[in-house]
Coordinates of C-alpha atoms in Angstrom, one line a residue:
Chain A
M95 CA -4.0 8.6 15.5
S96 CA -6.9 10.8 14.7
T97 CA -9.0 8.2 13.0
I98 CA -9.2 6.1 16.2
D99 CA -10.1 9.1 18.3
A100 CA -12.8 10.2 15.9
A101 CA -14.2 6.7 15.8
S102 CA -14.2 5.9 19.5
A103 CA -15.3 9.4 20.5
S104 CA -18.7 9.3 18.8
P105 CA -20.3 5.9 19.1
A106 CA -23.4 7.6 20.5
P107 CA -26.4 6.1 18.8
T108 CA -28.0 9.3 17.7
A109 CA -30.2 8.3 14.8
P110 CA -30.1 10.4 11.7
P111 CA -33.4 12.0 10.4
G112 CA -34.2 9.2 8.0
R113 CA -34.7 6.8 10.8
R114 CA -37.5 8.6 12.5
A115 CA -40.2 6.1 11.5
E116 CA -38.3 3.2 13.0
R117 CA -37.5 5.2 16.1
Q118 CA -41.1 5.7 16.7
K119 CA -41.8 2.1 16.3
S120 CA -39.5 0.9 19.1
P121 CA -37.1 3.7 20.0
R122 CA -35.4 1.8 22.9
R123 CA -34.8 -1.4 21.1
F124 CA -33.5 0.5 18.1
R125 CA -31.2 2.6 20.2
V126 CA -29.8 -0.4 22.1
R127 CA -29.2 -2.3 18.8
R128 CA -27.6 0.7 17.2
G129 CA -25.4 1.2 20.2
L130 CA -24.3 -2.4 20.1
L131 CA -23.5 -2.1 16.4
Y132 CA -21.3 0.9 17.0
L133 CA -19.6 -0.8 20.0
T134 CA -18.9 -3.9 17.9
L135 CA -17.6 -1.9 14.9
C136 CA -15.4 0.2 17.2
A137 CA -14.0 -2.9 18.9
L138 CA -13.2 -4.2 15.4
L139 CA -11.6 -0.9 14.5
V140 CA -9.3 -1.2 17.4
V141 CA -8.4 -4.8 16.5
F142 CA -7.6 -3.7 12.9
I143 CA -5.8 -0.5 13.7
L144 CA -4.1 -1.1 17.0
P145 CA -1.3 -3.3 15.7
L146 CA -0.5 -0.6 13.1
V147 CA -0.5 2.2 15.6
W148 CA 1.6 0.2 17.9
A149 CA 4.1 -0.5 15.2
L150 CA 4.1 3.1 14.1
S151 CA 4.8 4.2 17.7
G152 CA 7.4 1.5 18.1
S153 CA 9.3 3.0 15.2
F154 CA 9.9 6.2 17.2
K155 CA 10.8 4.4 20.4
Q156 CA 14.3 3.8 21.6
R157 CA 15.4 0.2 21.1
G158 CA 15.0 -0.8 24.7
D159 CA 11.5 0.8 25.0
I160 CA 9.9 -1.3 22.2
F161 CA 9.4 -4.2 24.6
A162 CA 8.8 -2.2 27.8
T163 CA 6.1 -3.6 30.1
P164 CA 3.5 -2.5 30.3
P165 CA 3.4 -1.7 26.6
S166 CA 2.7 1.9 25.7
L167 CA 1.4 3.6 22.7
I168 CA 3.2 6.9 23.2
P169 CA 6.9 6.8 22.6
S170 CA 8.7 8.6 25.4
P171 CA 11.2 9.7 24.6
A172 CA 10.4 9.8 20.9
T173 CA 13.3 9.6 18.6
L174 CA 14.1 9.5 14.9
E175 CA 17.2 7.4 15.6
N176 CA 15.7 4.2 14.2
Y177 CA 15.0 5.9 10.9
R178 CA 18.4 7.5 10.8
N179 CA 20.1 4.1 11.5
L180 CA 18.0 2.3 8.9
L181 CA 18.8 4.8 6.2
T182 CA 22.5 5.0 7.0
T183 CA 23.4 1.4 7.8
Q184 CA 21.1 -0.3 5.2
P185 CA 20.7 0.1 1.5
F186 CA 17.1 1.1 2.0
W187 CA 16.9 3.4 -0.9
S188 CA 18.2 0.8 -3.3
W189 CA 15.5 -1.7 -2.1
F190 CA 12.9 1.0 -2.4
A191 CA 14.0 2.0 -5.9
I192 CA 13.9 -1.6 -7.2
S193 CA 10.5 -2.3 -5.6
I194 CA 8.9 1.0 -6.8
G195 CA 10.6 0.8 -10.2
T196 CA 9.6 -2.8 -11.1
A197 CA 6.1 -2.3 -9.6
A198 CA 5.7 0.8 -11.8
I199 CA 6.7 -1.0 -15.0
A200 CA 4.6 -4.1 -14.2
T201 CA 1.6 -1.7 -13.5
V202 CA 2.0 0.2 -16.8
V203 CA 2.3 -3.1 -18.8
S204 CA -0.5 -4.9 -17.1
V205 CA -2.9 -2.0 -17.3
F206 CA -2.3 -1.6 -21.0
V207 CA -2.6 -5.4 -21.7
C208 CA -5.7 -5.7 -19.6
A209 CA -7.4 -2.6 -21.1
M210 CA -6.8 -3.9 -24.6
A211 CA -8.0 -7.4 -23.8
G212 CA -10.9 -6.1 -21.8
Y213 CA -11.9 -3.9 -24.7
G214 CA -11.7 -6.8 -27.1
F215 CA -13.9 -8.9 -25.0
A216 CA -16.4 -6.1 -24.1
K217 CA -17.0 -4.6 -27.4
F218 CA -16.5 -7.1 -30.2
R219 CA -18.1 -10.3 -31.4
F220 CA -15.7 -12.8 -32.9
R221 CA -15.2 -16.5 -33.5
G222 CA -13.8 -18.4 -30.5
K223 CA -14.7 -15.6 -28.0
R224 CA -16.4 -18.0 -25.6
I225 CA -13.7 -20.5 -25.5
L226 CA -10.9 -17.8 -25.2
F227 CA -12.8 -16.2 -22.4
A228 CA -13.3 -19.5 -20.6
V229 CA -9.5 -20.2 -20.9
M230 CA -8.7 -16.9 -19.4
F231 CA -11.3 -17.4 -16.7
S232 CA -9.9 -20.7 -15.7
S233 CA -6.5 -19.2 -15.3
L234 CA -7.7 -17.7 -12.1
S235 CA -7.6 -21.1 -10.5
I236 CA -4.0 -21.7 -11.3
P237 CA -1.9 -21.4 -8.1
F238 CA 1.3 -19.5 -8.5
A239 CA 3.2 -22.2 -6.6
V240 CA 2.7 -24.5 -9.6
I241 CA 4.4 -22.3 -12.1
L242 CA 6.9 -21.1 -9.6
I243 CA 9.6 -23.7 -10.5
P244 CA 9.3 -23.7 -14.3
L245 CA 9.1 -19.9 -14.3
F246 CA 12.2 -19.8 -12.1
I247 CA 14.0 -22.1 -14.5
L248 CA 12.8 -20.2 -17.5
V249 CA 13.9 -16.9 -16.1
V250 CA 17.3 -18.1 -14.8
K251 CA 18.2 -20.3 -17.7
S252 CA 17.2 -17.8 -20.4
G253 CA 19.6 -15.3 -18.8
L254 CA 16.8 -13.0 -18.0
A255 CA 17.4 -13.0 -14.2
N256 CA 18.0 -9.3 -14.4
P257 CA 15.7 -8.2 -11.6
W258 CA 14.1 -5.5 -13.7
F259 CA 12.8 -8.2 -16.1
A260 CA 12.3 -11.1 -13.7
L261 CA 10.4 -9.1 -11.1
I262 CA 7.7 -7.9 -13.5
V263 CA 7.1 -11.2 -15.3
P264 CA 4.4 -12.7 -13.0
W265 CA 2.3 -9.6 -12.9
V266 CA 2.0 -8.5 -16.5
A267 CA -1.1 -10.4 -17.6
P268 CA -3.5 -10.9 -14.8
A269 CA -6.9 -12.3 -15.9
F270 CA -8.4 -10.5 -12.9
G271 CA -7.5 -7.2 -14.5
I272 CA -9.2 -8.2 -17.7
F273 CA -12.5 -8.9 -16.0
M274 CA -12.3 -5.6 -14.2
M275 CA -11.6 -3.7 -17.5
Q276 CA -14.3 -5.6 -19.3
Q277 CA -16.9 -4.7 -16.7
F278 CA -15.8 -1.0 -16.7
I279 CA -15.9 -0.8 -20.5
V280 CA -19.3 -2.4 -20.8
Q281 CA -20.5 0.1 -18.3
A282 CA -18.7 3.3 -19.2
I283 CA -18.3 3.2 -23.0
P284 CA -21.4 3.4 -25.2
D285 CA -21.3 1.5 -28.5
E286 CA -22.6 4.6 -30.3
L287 CA -19.4 6.5 -29.5
L288 CA -17.3 3.7 -31.0
E289 CA -19.5 3.6 -34.1
S290 CA -19.2 7.3 -34.7
A291 CA -15.4 7.2 -34.2
R292 CA -15.4 4.5 -36.9
I293 CA -17.6 6.6 -39.2
D294 CA -15.1 9.4 -38.8
G295 CA -12.5 7.0 -40.2
S296 CA -10.6 6.3 -37.0
S297 CA -8.5 3.1 -37.1
E298 CA -9.5 0.4 -34.5
F299 CA -6.4 1.1 -32.4
G300 CA -6.8 4.9 -32.9
T301 CA -10.4 4.6 -31.5
F302 CA -9.0 2.6 -28.5
R303 CA -6.3 5.1 -27.8
R304 CA -8.2 8.3 -28.4
V305 CA -11.7 7.4 -27.3
V306 CA -11.6 4.4 -25.0
L307 CA -8.5 5.0 -22.9
P308 CA -9.4 8.6 -22.0
L309 CA -12.9 7.6 -20.9
L310 CA -11.4 4.7 -18.9
R311 CA -8.9 6.8 -17.1
P312 CA -10.4 6.5 -13.6
S313 CA -10.8 2.7 -14.0
L314 CA -7.3 2.5 -15.3
G315 CA -6.2 4.2 -12.1
A316 CA -8.1 1.6 -10.0
L317 CA -6.5 -1.3 -11.9
G318 CA -3.2 0.4 -11.8
V319 CA -3.3 0.6 -8.0
W320 CA -4.3 -3.1 -7.8
S321 CA -1.4 -4.1 -10.0
F322 CA 1.0 -1.9 -8.2
L323 CA 0.1 -3.5 -4.8
Q324 CA 0.4 -7.0 -6.2
S325 CA 3.9 -6.4 -7.4
Y326 CA 5.2 -4.1 -4.7
N327 CA 4.0 -6.4 -1.9
S328 CA 5.1 -9.7 -3.5
F329 CA 7.4 -11.8 -1.4
M330 CA 7.7 -15.4 -2.6
W331 CA 8.7 -14.7 -6.2
P332 CA 11.5 -12.1 -5.4
L333 CA 12.6 -14.5 -2.6
V334 CA 13.4 -17.3 -5.2
I335 CA 14.5 -15.2 -8.1
I336 CA 16.8 -12.6 -6.5
S337 CA 19.9 -14.0 -5.0
N338 CA 22.2 -11.0 -5.2
T339 CA 21.7 -8.8 -2.1
S340 CA 22.4 -5.7 -4.1
Q341 CA 19.2 -6.4 -6.1
Y342 CA 16.9 -6.9 -3.1
T343 CA 13.4 -5.6 -3.1
L344 CA 11.9 -3.9 0.0
P345 CA 10.2 -7.0 1.3
L346 CA 13.5 -9.0 0.9
G347 CA 15.5 -6.2 2.6
L348 CA 13.1 -6.1 5.5
N349 CA 13.2 -9.9 5.7
I350 CA 17.0 -10.0 6.2
L351 CA 16.7 -7.4 8.9
Y352 CA 13.9 -9.3 10.5
A353 CA 15.5 -12.7 10.1
S354 CA 19.0 -11.7 11.3
E355 CA 20.4 -13.0 14.5
N356 CA 19.9 -10.0 16.6
R357 CA 16.5 -9.2 15.3
S358 CA 17.0 -5.4 14.8
Y359 CA 13.4 -4.6 15.6
D360 CA 14.1 -1.0 15.8
L361 CA 15.3 -0.9 12.2
V362 CA 12.6 -3.3 11.1
L363 CA 9.8 -1.2 12.5
A364 CA 11.1 2.0 10.9
G365 CA 11.5 0.1 7.6
A366 CA 8.0 -1.3 7.9
V367 CA 6.6 2.2 8.3
L368 CA 8.6 3.6 5.4
A369 CA 7.7 0.6 3.2
S370 CA 4.0 1.1 3.9
I371 CA 3.9 4.8 3.0
P372 CA 3.6 4.3 -0.8
T373 CA 1.0 1.6 -0.6
I374 CA -1.2 3.7 1.8
L375 CA -0.7 6.8 -0.3
V376 CA -1.6 4.8 -3.4
F377 CA -4.6 3.4 -1.7
I378 CA -5.9 6.8 -0.9
L379 CA -5.5 7.6 -4.6
L380 CA -7.4 4.5 -5.6
R381 CA -10.4 5.6 -3.6
R382 CA -10.6 9.0 -5.3
Q383 CA -10.1 7.6 -8.8
L384 CA -12.7 5.0 -8.3
L385 CA -15.3 7.5 -7.2
E386 CA -14.6 9.6 -10.3
G387 CA -15.0 6.5 -12.5
L388 CA -18.3 5.8 -10.8
V389 CA -19.6 9.2 -11.4
A390 CA -18.4 9.1 -15.1
G391 CA -20.0 5.7 -15.5
A392 CA -23.3 6.8 -14.0
V393 CA -23.5 9.9 -16.1
K394 CA -22.8 8.2 -19.4
G395 CA -24.2 4.7 -18.7
Chain B
M281 CA -28.8 -11.9 -15.3
T282 CA -29.0 -8.9 -17.7
T283 CA -26.4 -6.4 -18.5
T284 CA -28.2 -3.8 -16.4
D285 CA -27.6 -6.0 -13.4
I286 CA -24.0 -6.2 -14.2
S287 CA -23.5 -2.4 -14.2
N288 CA -25.4 -2.1 -11.0
T289 CA -23.5 -4.8 -9.1
D290 CA -20.3 -3.3 -10.4
A291 CA -20.8 0.2 -9.3
P292 CA -20.9 -0.1 -5.5
A293 CA -18.0 -2.5 -5.6
A294 CA -15.9 0.0 -7.4
R295 CA -16.9 2.8 -5.0
G296 CA -15.9 0.5 -2.1
G297 CA -12.3 0.7 -3.2
S298 CA -12.1 -2.9 -4.1
A299 CA -10.0 -3.3 -7.1
A300 CA -11.5 -6.5 -8.2
P301 CA -14.0 -7.3 -10.9
V302 CA -17.5 -8.2 -9.9
P303 CA -18.3 -11.6 -11.2
S304 CA -21.8 -11.3 -12.3
S305 CA -22.4 -13.8 -15.1
R306 CA -19.1 -13.3 -16.8
R307 CA -19.5 -15.7 -19.6
G308 CA -22.8 -14.2 -20.3
S309 CA -21.6 -10.7 -20.5
A310 CA -18.7 -11.8 -22.7
G311 CA -20.6 -14.0 -25.0
R312 CA -24.1 -12.6 -25.4
R313 CA -25.2 -9.1 -25.9
T314 CA -22.4 -6.7 -25.2
G315 CA -20.1 -7.4 -28.1
S316 CA -21.7 -5.4 -30.7
L317 CA -18.9 -4.5 -33.1
R318 CA -17.6 -6.7 -35.8
G319 CA -14.0 -5.9 -36.3
G320 CA -12.5 -8.6 -38.5
A321 CA -9.0 -9.1 -37.1
A322 CA -9.2 -6.2 -34.7
P323 CA -10.6 -8.0 -31.6
Y324 CA -7.8 -10.6 -32.0
A325 CA -5.3 -7.9 -32.1
F326 CA -6.7 -6.4 -28.9
I327 CA -6.6 -9.7 -27.0
A328 CA -3.4 -11.0 -28.5
P329 CA -0.9 -9.3 -26.1
F330 CA -2.6 -11.0 -23.2
Y331 CA -2.6 -14.4 -24.8
V332 CA 1.1 -14.1 -25.8
L333 CA 2.1 -13.4 -22.2
Y334 CA -0.4 -16.0 -21.0
V335 CA 1.1 -18.7 -23.1
L336 CA 4.7 -17.6 -22.3
F337 CA 4.4 -17.2 -18.6
M338 CA 1.4 -19.5 -17.7
I339 CA 0.8 -22.3 -20.2
I340 CA 4.4 -23.1 -21.0
P341 CA 5.4 -23.2 -17.3
I342 CA 2.5 -25.5 -16.5
L343 CA 3.4 -27.9 -19.2
A344 CA 7.0 -27.6 -18.1
A345 CA 5.9 -28.4 -14.6
L346 CA 4.1 -31.5 -15.8
V347 CA 7.3 -32.7 -17.7
L348 CA 9.6 -31.8 -14.8
S349 CA 7.4 -33.7 -12.4
L350 CA 8.3 -36.9 -14.2
T351 CA 12.0 -36.3 -13.8
E352 CA 14.7 -36.2 -11.1
W353 CA 16.6 -32.9 -11.4
V354 CA 18.9 -31.1 -9.0
G355 CA 19.0 -27.9 -11.1
L356 CA 22.2 -28.8 -12.9
G357 CA 22.8 -31.0 -15.9
M358 CA 20.0 -32.8 -17.6
P359 CA 16.8 -33.9 -15.8
R360 CA 16.6 -37.7 -15.6
F361 CA 13.3 -39.3 -16.5
I362 CA 11.9 -41.4 -13.7
G363 CA 8.2 -41.7 -14.6
L364 CA 5.7 -41.4 -11.8
S365 CA 8.2 -42.1 -9.0
N366 CA 7.9 -38.5 -7.6
Y367 CA 4.2 -38.9 -7.3
A368 CA 4.6 -42.3 -5.6
N369 CA 7.1 -40.7 -3.2
L370 CA 4.8 -37.8 -2.4
A371 CA 2.0 -40.3 -1.5
T372 CA 4.2 -41.7 1.3
D373 CA 5.9 -38.5 2.3
S374 CA 4.6 -37.5 5.7
S375 CA 5.8 -33.9 5.3
F376 CA 3.6 -33.6 2.2
A377 CA 0.7 -35.1 4.1
T378 CA 1.2 -32.6 6.9
A379 CA 1.4 -29.7 4.4
L380 CA -1.8 -30.8 2.7
A381 CA -3.6 -31.1 6.0
N382 CA -2.4 -27.7 7.1
S383 CA -3.3 -26.1 3.8
L384 CA -6.7 -27.7 4.2
V385 CA -7.0 -26.0 7.6
Y386 CA -6.0 -22.7 6.1
T387 CA -8.7 -23.0 3.4
L388 CA -11.3 -24.0 5.9
V389 CA -10.4 -21.0 8.0
A390 CA -10.7 -18.8 5.0
V391 CA -14.0 -20.1 3.7
I392 CA -15.8 -21.1 6.9
I393 CA -14.5 -18.3 9.2
V394 CA -13.2 -15.4 7.2
V395 CA -16.0 -15.2 4.6
P396 CA -18.9 -15.3 7.0
C397 CA -17.1 -12.8 9.2
A398 CA -16.8 -10.5 6.2
L399 CA -20.5 -10.9 5.5
L400 CA -21.4 -10.1 9.1
I401 CA -19.2 -7.0 9.1
A402 CA -20.7 -5.9 5.8
Q403 CA -24.2 -6.4 7.2
G404 CA -23.2 -4.1 10.1
L405 CA -21.7 -1.5 7.9
N406 CA -24.8 -1.6 5.6
A407 CA -27.0 -0.5 8.5
K408 CA -29.1 2.5 7.4
G409 CA -27.8 5.8 8.5
L410 CA -24.6 4.4 9.9
R411 CA -22.1 7.2 10.6
M412 CA -18.5 7.0 9.6
R413 CA -19.1 4.1 7.2
D414 CA -16.2 5.2 5.1
L415 CA -13.9 5.4 8.1
F416 CA -14.7 1.8 9.0
R417 CA -14.4 0.6 5.5
V418 CA -11.0 2.2 5.0
A419 CA -9.7 1.0 8.3
F420 CA -10.8 -2.6 7.7
F421 CA -9.3 -2.5 4.2
V422 CA -5.9 -1.1 5.2
P423 CA -4.3 -4.4 6.1
M424 CA -4.8 -5.5 2.5
V425 CA -2.5 -2.8 1.2
L426 CA 0.3 -3.6 3.5
S427 CA 3.1 -5.9 2.6
P428 CA 2.9 -9.4 4.1
I429 CA 6.4 -8.9 5.5
V430 CA 5.2 -5.8 7.3
I431 CA 2.2 -7.7 8.7
A432 CA 4.3 -10.7 9.6
L433 CA 6.9 -8.7 11.5
I434 CA 4.3 -6.7 13.4
Y435 CA 2.6 -9.9 14.4
S436 CA 5.8 -11.6 15.3
L437 CA 6.3 -8.8 17.8
I438 CA 2.7 -9.2 19.0
F439 CA 2.9 -13.0 19.4
D440 CA 6.4 -13.1 20.9
R441 CA 6.5 -15.2 24.0
D442 CA 8.9 -13.2 26.1
Y443 CA 8.3 -9.6 25.0
G444 CA 5.2 -9.7 22.8
L445 CA 2.5 -7.2 23.0
L446 CA -0.2 -9.8 23.5
N447 CA 1.5 -11.6 26.4
A448 CA 2.5 -8.3 28.0
S449 CA -1.1 -7.0 27.8
L450 CA -2.6 -10.2 29.1
D451 CA 0.0 -10.1 31.9
A452 CA -0.6 -6.5 32.7
L453 CA -4.4 -6.7 32.6
F454 CA -5.1 -10.1 34.1
G455 CA -1.8 -11.4 35.4
L456 CA -1.9 -14.3 33.0
P457 CA 1.3 -16.3 32.4
H458 CA 3.1 -15.9 29.1
V459 CA 2.0 -18.2 26.3
D460 CA 4.2 -19.4 23.5
W461 CA 1.8 -18.4 20.7
L462 CA 4.0 -19.3 17.8
G463 CA 5.8 -22.2 19.5
D464 CA 2.8 -24.5 20.2
P465 CA 1.6 -26.5 17.2
T466 CA -2.1 -25.7 17.7
L467 CA -1.7 -22.2 18.8
A468 CA 0.7 -21.5 15.9
K469 CA -1.9 -22.6 13.4
G470 CA -4.5 -20.5 15.2
A471 CA -2.1 -17.5 15.1
I472 CA -1.6 -17.9 11.4
G473 CA -5.3 -18.3 10.9
F474 CA -5.9 -15.1 12.8
V475 CA -3.3 -13.2 10.7
L476 CA -5.0 -14.5 7.6
L477 CA -8.3 -13.3 8.9
W478 CA -6.9 -9.9 9.9
R479 CA -5.3 -9.4 6.5
T480 CA -8.2 -10.5 4.3
V481 CA -11.5 -9.9 6.0
G482 CA -11.7 -6.2 5.3
Y483 CA -11.0 -6.8 1.6
L484 CA -13.9 -9.3 1.4
T485 CA -16.1 -7.0 3.4
I486 CA -15.9 -4.5 0.6
F487 CA -17.3 -7.0 -1.9
F488 CA -20.2 -8.0 0.4
L489 CA -21.0 -4.4 1.2
A490 CA -21.2 -3.6 -2.5
A491 CA -23.4 -6.6 -3.0
L492 CA -25.7 -5.8 -0.1
Q493 CA -26.1 -2.2 -1.2
N494 CA -27.2 -3.5 -4.5
V495 CA -30.1 -5.6 -3.2
P496 CA -33.1 -3.5 -4.2
A497 CA -34.7 -1.9 -1.1
E498 CA -38.2 -2.8 -2.5
Q499 CA -37.4 -6.4 -1.9
Y500 CA -36.8 -5.7 1.7
E501 CA -40.0 -3.7 1.9
A502 CA -41.9 -6.4 0.3
A503 CA -40.5 -8.9 2.7
A504 CA -41.4 -6.7 5.6
L505 CA -45.0 -6.3 4.3
D506 CA -45.2 -10.1 4.1
G507 CA -44.2 -10.2 7.7
A508 CA -41.0 -12.0 7.1
G509 CA -38.7 -12.2 10.1
R510 CA -35.0 -11.4 10.1
V511 CA -33.9 -15.0 9.2
R512 CA -36.6 -15.3 6.6
T513 CA -35.6 -12.0 5.0
F514 CA -32.0 -12.9 5.0
L515 CA -32.6 -16.3 3.3
A516 CA -35.2 -15.1 0.9
V517 CA -33.9 -11.6 -0.1
T518 CA -30.3 -11.1 1.0
V519 CA -28.8 -14.5 0.1
P520 CA -30.2 -14.5 -3.5
G521 CA -29.3 -10.9 -3.9
I522 CA -25.6 -11.3 -3.0
K523 CA -25.1 -14.8 -4.5
P524 CA -22.9 -13.8 -7.5
I525 CA -20.5 -11.9 -5.4
S526 CA -20.5 -14.4 -2.6
A527 CA -19.6 -17.1 -5.1
F528 CA -16.7 -15.1 -6.3
V529 CA -15.5 -14.3 -2.8
I530 CA -15.7 -17.9 -1.7
V531 CA -13.7 -19.2 -4.8
T532 CA -11.0 -16.5 -4.6
S533 CA -10.7 -17.0 -0.8
F534 CA -10.3 -20.7 -1.4
I535 CA -7.6 -20.3 -4.1
G536 CA -5.8 -17.7 -2.0
A537 CA -5.7 -19.8 1.1
A538 CA -4.8 -23.0 -0.7
Q539 CA -1.5 -21.4 -1.9
L540 CA -0.7 -19.6 1.4
F541 CA 3.0 -19.1 1.7
D542 CA 4.0 -15.7 3.3
E543 CA 2.4 -16.1 6.7
P544 CA 3.8 -19.6 7.6
Y545 CA 7.1 -18.8 6.0
L546 CA 7.6 -15.5 7.8
L547 CA 5.8 -16.0 11.1
T548 CA 6.8 -19.6 12.0
K549 CA 9.1 -20.9 9.3
G550 CA 6.6 -23.7 9.1
G551 CA 7.2 -24.7 12.7
P552 CA 7.2 -25.7 15.4
G553 CA 8.5 -28.8 13.5
E554 CA 6.2 -28.8 10.5
A555 CA 3.1 -27.9 12.4
T556 CA 2.3 -24.9 10.2
I557 CA 4.0 -25.8 6.9
S558 CA 1.7 -25.2 3.8
V559 CA 1.8 -26.9 0.4
A560 CA 3.4 -23.8 -1.2
M561 CA 6.1 -23.9 1.5
F562 CA 6.6 -27.5 1.0
I563 CA 7.2 -26.8 -2.7
Y564 CA 9.6 -24.0 -1.9
R565 CA 11.6 -26.1 0.5
A566 CA 11.9 -29.0 -1.8
A567 CA 13.1 -26.9 -4.7
F568 CA 15.1 -24.2 -3.1
E569 CA 16.4 -25.7 0.1
R570 CA 16.9 -29.3 -1.1
Q571 CA 17.3 -28.8 -4.9
Q572 CA 14.7 -31.5 -5.6
F573 CA 13.2 -29.6 -8.6
G574 CA 11.4 -32.6 -10.1
Y575 CA 9.9 -33.5 -6.7
A576 CA 8.8 -30.0 -6.0
A577 CA 7.2 -29.8 -9.5
A578 CA 5.2 -32.9 -8.8
A579 CA 3.9 -31.4 -5.5
G580 CA 3.0 -28.3 -7.5
V581 CA 1.0 -30.4 -10.0
V582 CA -0.8 -32.1 -7.2
L583 CA -1.7 -28.7 -5.7
F584 CA -2.8 -27.5 -9.1
I585 CA -5.1 -30.5 -9.7
I586 CA -6.7 -30.1 -6.3
V587 CA -7.2 -26.4 -6.5
F588 CA -8.4 -26.5 -10.1
A589 CA -10.8 -29.3 -9.4
V590 CA -12.2 -27.8 -6.3
S591 CA -12.6 -24.3 -7.7
Q592 CA -14.3 -25.6 -10.9
G593 CA -16.6 -27.6 -8.6
L594 CA -17.3 -24.5 -6.5
N595 CA -17.9 -22.5 -9.7
R596 CA -20.4 -25.0 -10.8
L597 CA -22.0 -25.4 -7.4
L598 CA -22.3 -21.6 -6.9
G599 CA -23.2 -20.8 -10.5
I600 CA -20.3 -18.7 -11.5
G601 CA -20.0 -18.2 -15.2
R602 CA -23.5 -19.4 -16.0
D603 CA -25.7 -17.4 -18.3
S604 CA -28.5 -16.9 -16.0

């Protein structure tokens, strides 16, 4: 993987120009310290990335080679057989569709709900604000395991165990997202803009939709990615709520492969790689969007 | 803390790719200066969707859990009211005691090991003129975007006694005998702690890095002029500067670890025996493997009380949600 090569190839403690003053003070000590820092960081990098590289490489190995001793990072011979088997013998695309679909719905709903509530808290004064805010704040310390059983009963008994509904329920109103939106709105949306929209006769919701949401777009992307990851990666809730194998999400699908008697590690590794592609892609998107949001906030704030 | 501080602390956190809010004096920012518009019913309309969902999927389930915890129910027919018996049984249930003790270990790992590690890494990444800061930051964060099942299966391959990467490497490099990482009660807890560290430390690092970058450079210069050493500077400048975010990191790490489920369930099935079972796993087993819904609900209520009390205490101790 190129990231690792790039990282380990240049741990040379060449100090950038800004450090000249310090170098003159004690060049040797500084260089030693800098070298140690790079060494430590690169060692950590290996700890963080090696398992992933190894799994990626394993997904291209023949079944018997995955556990070969000594372990190797280069699959030889490399094969796409694992991927082909996974996609032909398992309903992978169905798992994938349900996971992506429900995560997408949960994301859209929660982003909208959080943006609205965040806007309400960031830009208005109203009676009961402190207490309502405190109530929301305290909901951060409610463990999901507590509401797991009542929520399960609620969803099952009310006949809503349709996975498309059930799988989005826990993710639609995260207090976390409201804080995030509130912070972004305070930072990125000047009051004057809202005042002038009002003077122009815009309705409150019209202002929100036409002025606030467009300005918030980069932050909405960031929140969206966070919501998406929460839902897409969730394991415990789908595990209790989905009993019909035809409605499995990706994590549940991978779990049956993994927990099966013969531990089809070849398939499991290929599945793990495929399952991780959307989240990693989405993470790359998150970074870009956040940078844009920052620039926008800095220019206007 | 003023609103200017809030926007400052927020910005680097956002750039760092963390998708979480930065908790600088929340109640203050909500209650004091920022809300400038008076909108009659409008603000209520904006926050209403959240509170409707919140009541439906949070408040009602919690109340239901309280009621359910006073009953015996197997999932069919009507729940039978049995008073506080479930709680009395929990008090003498050795599995529950084990689960509580294990969850305590996981929270201690999270708060006492993972959080300081994240701060250390952030300190390293914050070094002036560091090259490839972004590469490190992204690499450390990647585990957080992966599904727990993906992480668990990779680590089950790594920790496997007969074929695992770890044993194979130790054998190849040092000729060490194979160790049953997930089969020994102590080692299995350690393995789960390590996976917890691996998954979360990079995420927390992002917060600390944002906080560190926000400490004004003049304060460090002033400390240097005063001849303060490293420790002094850290205690007098860094610690106060990163306090709001640290508080947030500590509380969320605690809450996350207190309800740990995926790692013990996937990596060890709670075993060997019950050596790695967590409270969330205890609840899951009671409800969905033994159909003791009332009993499981009672265990949930106990977890709720502990987590809520401790996190409120931590909030107060660390000054989250205070006006200044």
